[in-house]
Amino acid sequence: MYRYDNIDQTLVAERVAQFRDQTRRFLAGELSEDEFKPLRLRNGLYIQTHAPMLRVAIPYGLLSSRQLRMLAHLARKYDRDYGHFTTRQNLQYNWPKLEDVPDMLADLATVEMHAIQTSGNCIRNTTADHFAGIAPDEVDDPRPYCEIIRQWSTVHPEFNYLPRKFKIAVTGSPADRAASEVHDIGLHLKRGPDGEIGFEVLVGGGLGRTPIIGKVICDFLPREHLLSYLEAILRIYNQEGRRDNIYKARIKILVKALGIEAFREAVEAEWALIRDSGLKLEVAEIERMRSFFVPLPYETLADIDPTTGREPAFVAWYRHNTRAHKVPGYRAVIVSLKAPDIAPGDITATQMDELADLADRLSSGQLRATHDQNLILAEVRQQDLYEVWQGLVALTLATPNIGTLTDMICCPGLDFCSLANASSISIAKQINDRFTDVDYLYDLGHIEVKMSGCMNACGHHHVGHIGILGVDKRGEEWYQITLGGSASGISSLGTVIGPSVSKADVAETIAKILDVYVAERQEEESFLDAFRRIGVQPFSERVYAANH
Amino acid sequence: MRQIIKDRQVVADDWTYVGKEEAAGATRVVLPLADYLAVRAGGESPVPGAQVAVSLLPADDEQALKPYLADLPLIVVEFPSTAEGRGYTQARLLRERMGFQGELRAAGGVRLDQVFLLARCGFNAFDLAVGEKLEPAIAELERFSVAYQDGAGPLTHPRRRYDTGASSAR
């Protein structure tokens, strides 16, 4: 993985010193709350319902065991012994003290981590495919390009006061595991006509109040032009994006208003003036970055069937929580942070420490955070899978539910977030309590449930196969259900099934939806495919028929 | 007289912002873009005989100044609020693309915590928000000794590290 040099280390150290000074000035009354807000936000610090919340960047989701131990240490020393993984490969602490945050950031800097630009109207943490570098279907490893983008975007002098936040995701596989089409910019690595590496560039995707799938602005961008093209897009956005209305300020609104053709024209005109500037990436620069992400010294192993002679619990876990690796004899393990009785994405300090040990002992000493709020041990020898499973079972991190109904994406919701209209975590619990029959869950197959406690859509509800959105109705929590959303492969936005349902009825409503699917599906047809074939009507009829 | 930061020093500023300050008798005046362009096109100055400079609002097109840059002593870029970000782009375009050599001043909702970024975009003068202390802001210009982007000042092309032998931090 990428290692900091003196320049990187100096930059984060100087950033910590800057924020320490800003915090001191705020606490001394030299900065008002309004003046301090944009400064703390650019260092990941929100003021939430109960306490400040600190969001730590895990660039493109990659994490060393040493870094994970530091995250555990921070949870123990400054928080309540746990952290929460988000939908953008970040980790959040929900209970830090404001005055401790500079020390937390200083601790993070010792393991080459930071919270720079994890909030605020600036370029956020760049996210990537969590199977980067090991996916059998990968065109190229996105992580070197993510690191290039991370550095370019960090403390960018021109783009720190954008009209609104700006999120970039990069994927190297046709199977989009980074929700790249609902990002402000989505980058898809691909090969050009002569086999050279470059990107398909999408712009103007996003969720929130106005969900939009990104549009292709460039079919093929040779990789050396990556930064100049990004800079051109950001510059047009910074100049032309709306600043009069926070709800109209994302780049998607600008792209929609201008139309993709006119927006492309503006970007290309700007790009023509900077494409051969110092932003042009030289081969040696790219190769230097790539050298940090070279494949591990894999052993020469044959694929085996690790399930032979093993108990059903292991077999179920193997089938649901492990994935193919491009190297024979290896497999990727998804560590489920979706145990039935915890908030999706939460992990305790003890789990973090033990998992770090497991990663050192039986994987590469690295982990990845996924955008669906799980972790990955990416380099496990197939012969070690049983031992890994035993280790994870002991940590209650082996719930064999990846890709199933209970592998839900869930925002912190009303329990923590000051923006939320409704609770999300309690709905996750309700669903877990209602659907306890794992055979039924396995029979349902791949279903993505995504829920957000408000229309800001941190839980990506628009792109859930089943999306759940918390809404406030005269002071009560109600939930709007959408079906048929997806952010991988062929992206689509969910269709609302009808009026929102009461809090008590959410799980029961989902049960009815699933009944329709089970009755209507053809052979191996997935929930999403069935929905795309039959549409929303049969589901709406079933859900609302009972209410009449 | 107003105190500003210019070239890392506190200096007294003898420019008068027309439309915001009493301009009668002023010898050096800063005009809004439309007024400035009118004067340059042969129109009468609101303060006849005074030397003229220009101020840009966020929505103004800096390209309009292209014909006049060589003899423009000062461009004031206004930040109506701290959150306003267009001035950063205006500054880079004026400096890097259009080659403006004169004083480039950030004014309005400009606070100590922005001056480092503003300077990297090419500003060499700062008329800070009311109440901001100038000496600490000068110190703030040295906040970072490294940068990842090209920009004004000595920190150029830091990405090109493959041949610099930048040693590992540990």
Short mmCIF file of N, CA, C and O in Angstrom, two decimals, chain B residues 3-47:
data_model
loop_
_atom_site.label_atom_id
_atom_site.label_comp_id
_atom_site.label_asym_id
_atom_site.label_seq_id
_atom_site.Cartn_x
_atom_site.Cartn_y
_atom_site.Cartn_z
N GLN B 3 -5.37 49.35 6.91
CA GLN B 3 -4.16 48.54 6.95
C GLN B 3 -4.43 47.22 6.21
O GLN B 3 -5.46 46.58 6.45
N ILE B 4 -3.53 46.87 5.35
CA ILE B 4 -3.67 45.58 4.66
C ILE B 4 -2.34 44.83 4.74
O ILE B 4 -1.33 45.38 5.16
N ILE B 5 -2.40 43.57 4.31
CA ILE B 5 -1.16 42.81 4.15
C ILE B 5 -0.80 42.85 2.68
O ILE B 5 -1.63 42.54 1.82
N LYS B 6 0.43 43.25 2.41
CA LYS B 6 0.90 43.21 1.03
C LYS B 6 2.32 42.67 1.02
O LYS B 6 3.18 43.17 1.76
N ASP B 7 2.54 41.67 0.20
CA ASP B 7 3.86 41.03 0.13
C ASP B 7 4.41 40.72 1.51
O ASP B 7 5.55 41.02 1.85
N ARG B 8 3.56 40.13 2.32
CA ARG B 8 3.91 39.64 3.67
C ARG B 8 4.27 40.76 4.65
O ARG B 8 4.94 40.52 5.65
N GLN B 9 3.78 41.96 4.40
CA GLN B 9 4.00 43.05 5.33
C GLN B 9 2.71 43.81 5.56
O GLN B 9 1.86 43.86 4.68
N VAL B 10 2.57 44.38 6.74
CA VAL B 10 1.44 45.26 7.01
C VAL B 10 1.77 46.62 6.41
O VAL B 10 2.81 47.19 6.70
N VAL B 11 0.87 47.09 5.54
CA VAL B 11 1.10 48.41 4.94
C VAL B 11 -0.19 49.23 5.01
O VAL B 11 -1.28 48.69 5.08
N ALA B 12 -0.02 50.53 4.99
CA ALA B 12 -1.18 51.42 4.90
C ALA B 12 -1.62 51.47 3.43
O ALA B 12 -0.79 51.50 2.53
N ASP B 13 -2.93 51.43 3.22
CA ASP B 13 -3.44 51.33 1.86
C ASP B 13 -4.12 52.64 1.48
O ASP B 13 -5.04 53.10 2.16
N ASP B 14 -3.67 53.25 0.39
CA ASP B 14 -4.24 54.55 0.03
C ASP B 14 -5.22 54.47 -1.14
O ASP B 14 -5.55 55.47 -1.75
N TRP B 15 -5.68 53.26 -1.45
CA TRP B 15 -6.73 53.13 -2.46
C TRP B 15 -8.10 53.34 -1.81
O TRP B 15 -8.31 52.94 -0.68
N THR B 16 -8.99 53.94 -2.56
CA THR B 16 -10.36 54.15 -2.08
C THR B 16 -11.32 53.28 -2.89
O THR B 16 -11.27 53.27 -4.12
N TYR B 17 -12.16 52.53 -2.19
CA TYR B 17 -13.13 51.66 -2.87
C TYR B 17 -14.36 52.49 -3.23
O TYR B 17 -15.19 52.79 -2.38
N VAL B 18 -14.49 52.83 -4.48
CA VAL B 18 -15.62 53.66 -4.92
C VAL B 18 -16.92 52.85 -4.80
O VAL B 18 -16.99 51.69 -5.20
N GLY B 19 -17.91 53.50 -4.24
CA GLY B 19 -19.18 52.81 -4.03
C GLY B 19 -19.31 52.31 -2.61
O GLY B 19 -20.40 52.03 -2.13
N LYS B 20 -18.17 52.18 -1.93
CA LYS B 20 -18.19 51.73 -0.54
C LYS B 20 -17.63 52.80 0.39
O LYS B 20 -17.91 52.80 1.57
N GLU B 21 -16.80 53.62 -0.15
CA GLU B 21 -16.14 54.64 0.67
C GLU B 21 -16.29 56.01 0.00
O GLU B 21 -16.46 56.08 -1.22
N GLU B 22 -16.19 57.03 0.80
CA GLU B 22 -16.23 58.40 0.27
C GLU B 22 -15.03 58.61 -0.64
O GLU B 22 -13.89 58.43 -0.25
N ALA B 23 -15.31 58.96 -1.90
CA ALA B 23 -14.23 59.00 -2.89
C ALA B 23 -13.83 60.40 -3.31
O ALA B 23 -12.84 60.58 -4.02
N ALA B 24 -14.59 61.39 -2.89
CA ALA B 24 -14.27 62.75 -3.32
C ALA B 24 -12.86 63.12 -2.87
O ALA B 24 -12.48 62.91 -1.72
N GLY B 25 -12.05 63.61 -3.80
CA GLY B 25 -10.69 64.02 -3.47
C GLY B 25 -9.68 62.90 -3.45
O GLY B 25 -8.49 63.14 -3.24
N ALA B 26 -10.14 61.66 -3.65
CA ALA B 26 -9.21 60.53 -3.64
C ALA B 26 -8.29 60.60 -4.85
O ALA B 26 -8.67 61.08 -5.92
N THR B 27 -7.06 60.13 -4.67
CA THR B 27 -6.11 60.15 -5.78
C THR B 27 -5.98 58.79 -6.45
O THR B 27 -5.48 58.68 -7.56
N ARG B 28 -6.39 57.74 -5.73
CA ARG B 28 -6.33 56.39 -6.30
C ARG B 28 -7.64 55.70 -5.96
O ARG B 28 -8.00 55.58 -4.78
N VAL B 29 -8.36 55.27 -6.97
CA VAL B 29 -9.68 54.69 -6.72
C VAL B 29 -9.82 53.31 -7.35
O VAL B 29 -9.29 53.04 -8.43
N VAL B 30 -10.55 52.47 -6.65
CA VAL B 30 -10.88 51.13 -7.15
C VAL B 30 -12.33 51.16 -7.61
O VAL B 30 -13.23 51.48 -6.82
N LEU B 31 -12.55 50.85 -8.88
CA LEU B 31 -13.90 50.90 -9.44
C LEU B 31 -14.46 49.50 -9.65
O LEU B 31 -13.72 48.57 -9.98
N PRO B 32 -15.77 49.39 -9.50
CA PRO B 32 -16.40 48.12 -9.90
C PRO B 32 -16.11 47.86 -11.39
O PRO B 32 -15.87 48.81 -12.15
N LEU B 33 -16.17 46.59 -11.80
CA LEU B 33 -15.75 46.21 -13.15
C LEU B 33 -16.42 47.04 -14.24
O LEU B 33 -15.75 47.56 -15.14
N ALA B 34 -17.75 47.19 -14.16
CA ALA B 34 -18.47 47.89 -15.23
C ALA B 34 -17.98 49.34 -15.34
O ALA B 34 -17.76 49.85 -16.45
N ASP B 35 -17.79 49.98 -14.19
CA ASP B 35 -17.32 51.36 -14.20
C ASP B 35 -15.90 51.45 -14.74
O ASP B 35 -15.56 52.36 -15.49
N TYR B 36 -15.09 50.50 -14.33
CA TYR B 36 -13.71 50.50 -14.80
C TYR B 36 -13.65 50.35 -16.33
O TYR B 36 -12.94 51.09 -17.01
N LEU B 37 -14.44 49.42 -16.84
CA LEU B 37 -14.44 49.18 -18.29
C LEU B 37 -14.94 50.43 -19.02
O LEU B 37 -14.44 50.79 -20.09
N ALA B 38 -15.91 51.11 -18.42
CA ALA B 38 -16.46 52.33 -19.05
C ALA B 38 -15.39 53.40 -19.14
O ALA B 38 -15.24 54.08 -20.15
N VAL B 39 -14.61 53.54 -18.05
CA VAL B 39 -13.53 54.53 -18.05
C VAL B 39 -12.50 54.18 -19.10
O VAL B 39 -12.05 55.03 -19.88
N ARG B 40 -12.13 52.91 -19.15
CA ARG B 40 -11.11 52.50 -20.13
C ARG B 40 -11.61 52.67 -21.55
O ARG B 40 -10.83 52.82 -22.48
N ALA B 41 -12.92 52.63 -21.71
CA ALA B 41 -13.49 52.81 -23.05
C ALA B 41 -13.64 54.29 -23.40
O ALA B 41 -14.22 54.63 -24.44
N GLY B 42 -13.14 55.16 -22.53
CA GLY B 42 -13.18 56.58 -22.84
C GLY B 42 -14.20 57.36 -22.05
O GLY B 42 -14.32 58.58 -22.21
N GLY B 43 -14.94 56.70 -21.21
CA GLY B 43 -15.94 57.38 -20.41
C GLY B 43 -15.30 58.20 -19.30
O GLY B 43 -14.10 58.10 -19.02
N GLU B 44 -16.09 59.02 -18.68
CA GLU B 44 -15.56 59.87 -17.63
C GLU B 44 -15.43 59.09 -16.33
O GLU B 44 -16.30 58.29 -15.97
N SER B 45 -14.35 59.32 -15.61
CA SER B 45 -14.16 58.65 -14.33
C SER B 45 -15.06 59.26 -13.28
O SER B 45 -15.29 60.46 -13.28
N PRO B 46 -15.57 58.46 -12.37
CA PRO B 46 -16.35 59.01 -11.27
C PRO B 46 -15.50 59.94 -10.39
O PRO B 46 -16.04 60.79 -9.70
N VAL B 47 -14.19 59.73 -10.40
CA VAL B 47 -13.29 60.61 -9.65
C VAL B 47 -12.22 61.10 -10.62
O VAL B 47 -11.13 60.53 -10.70
#
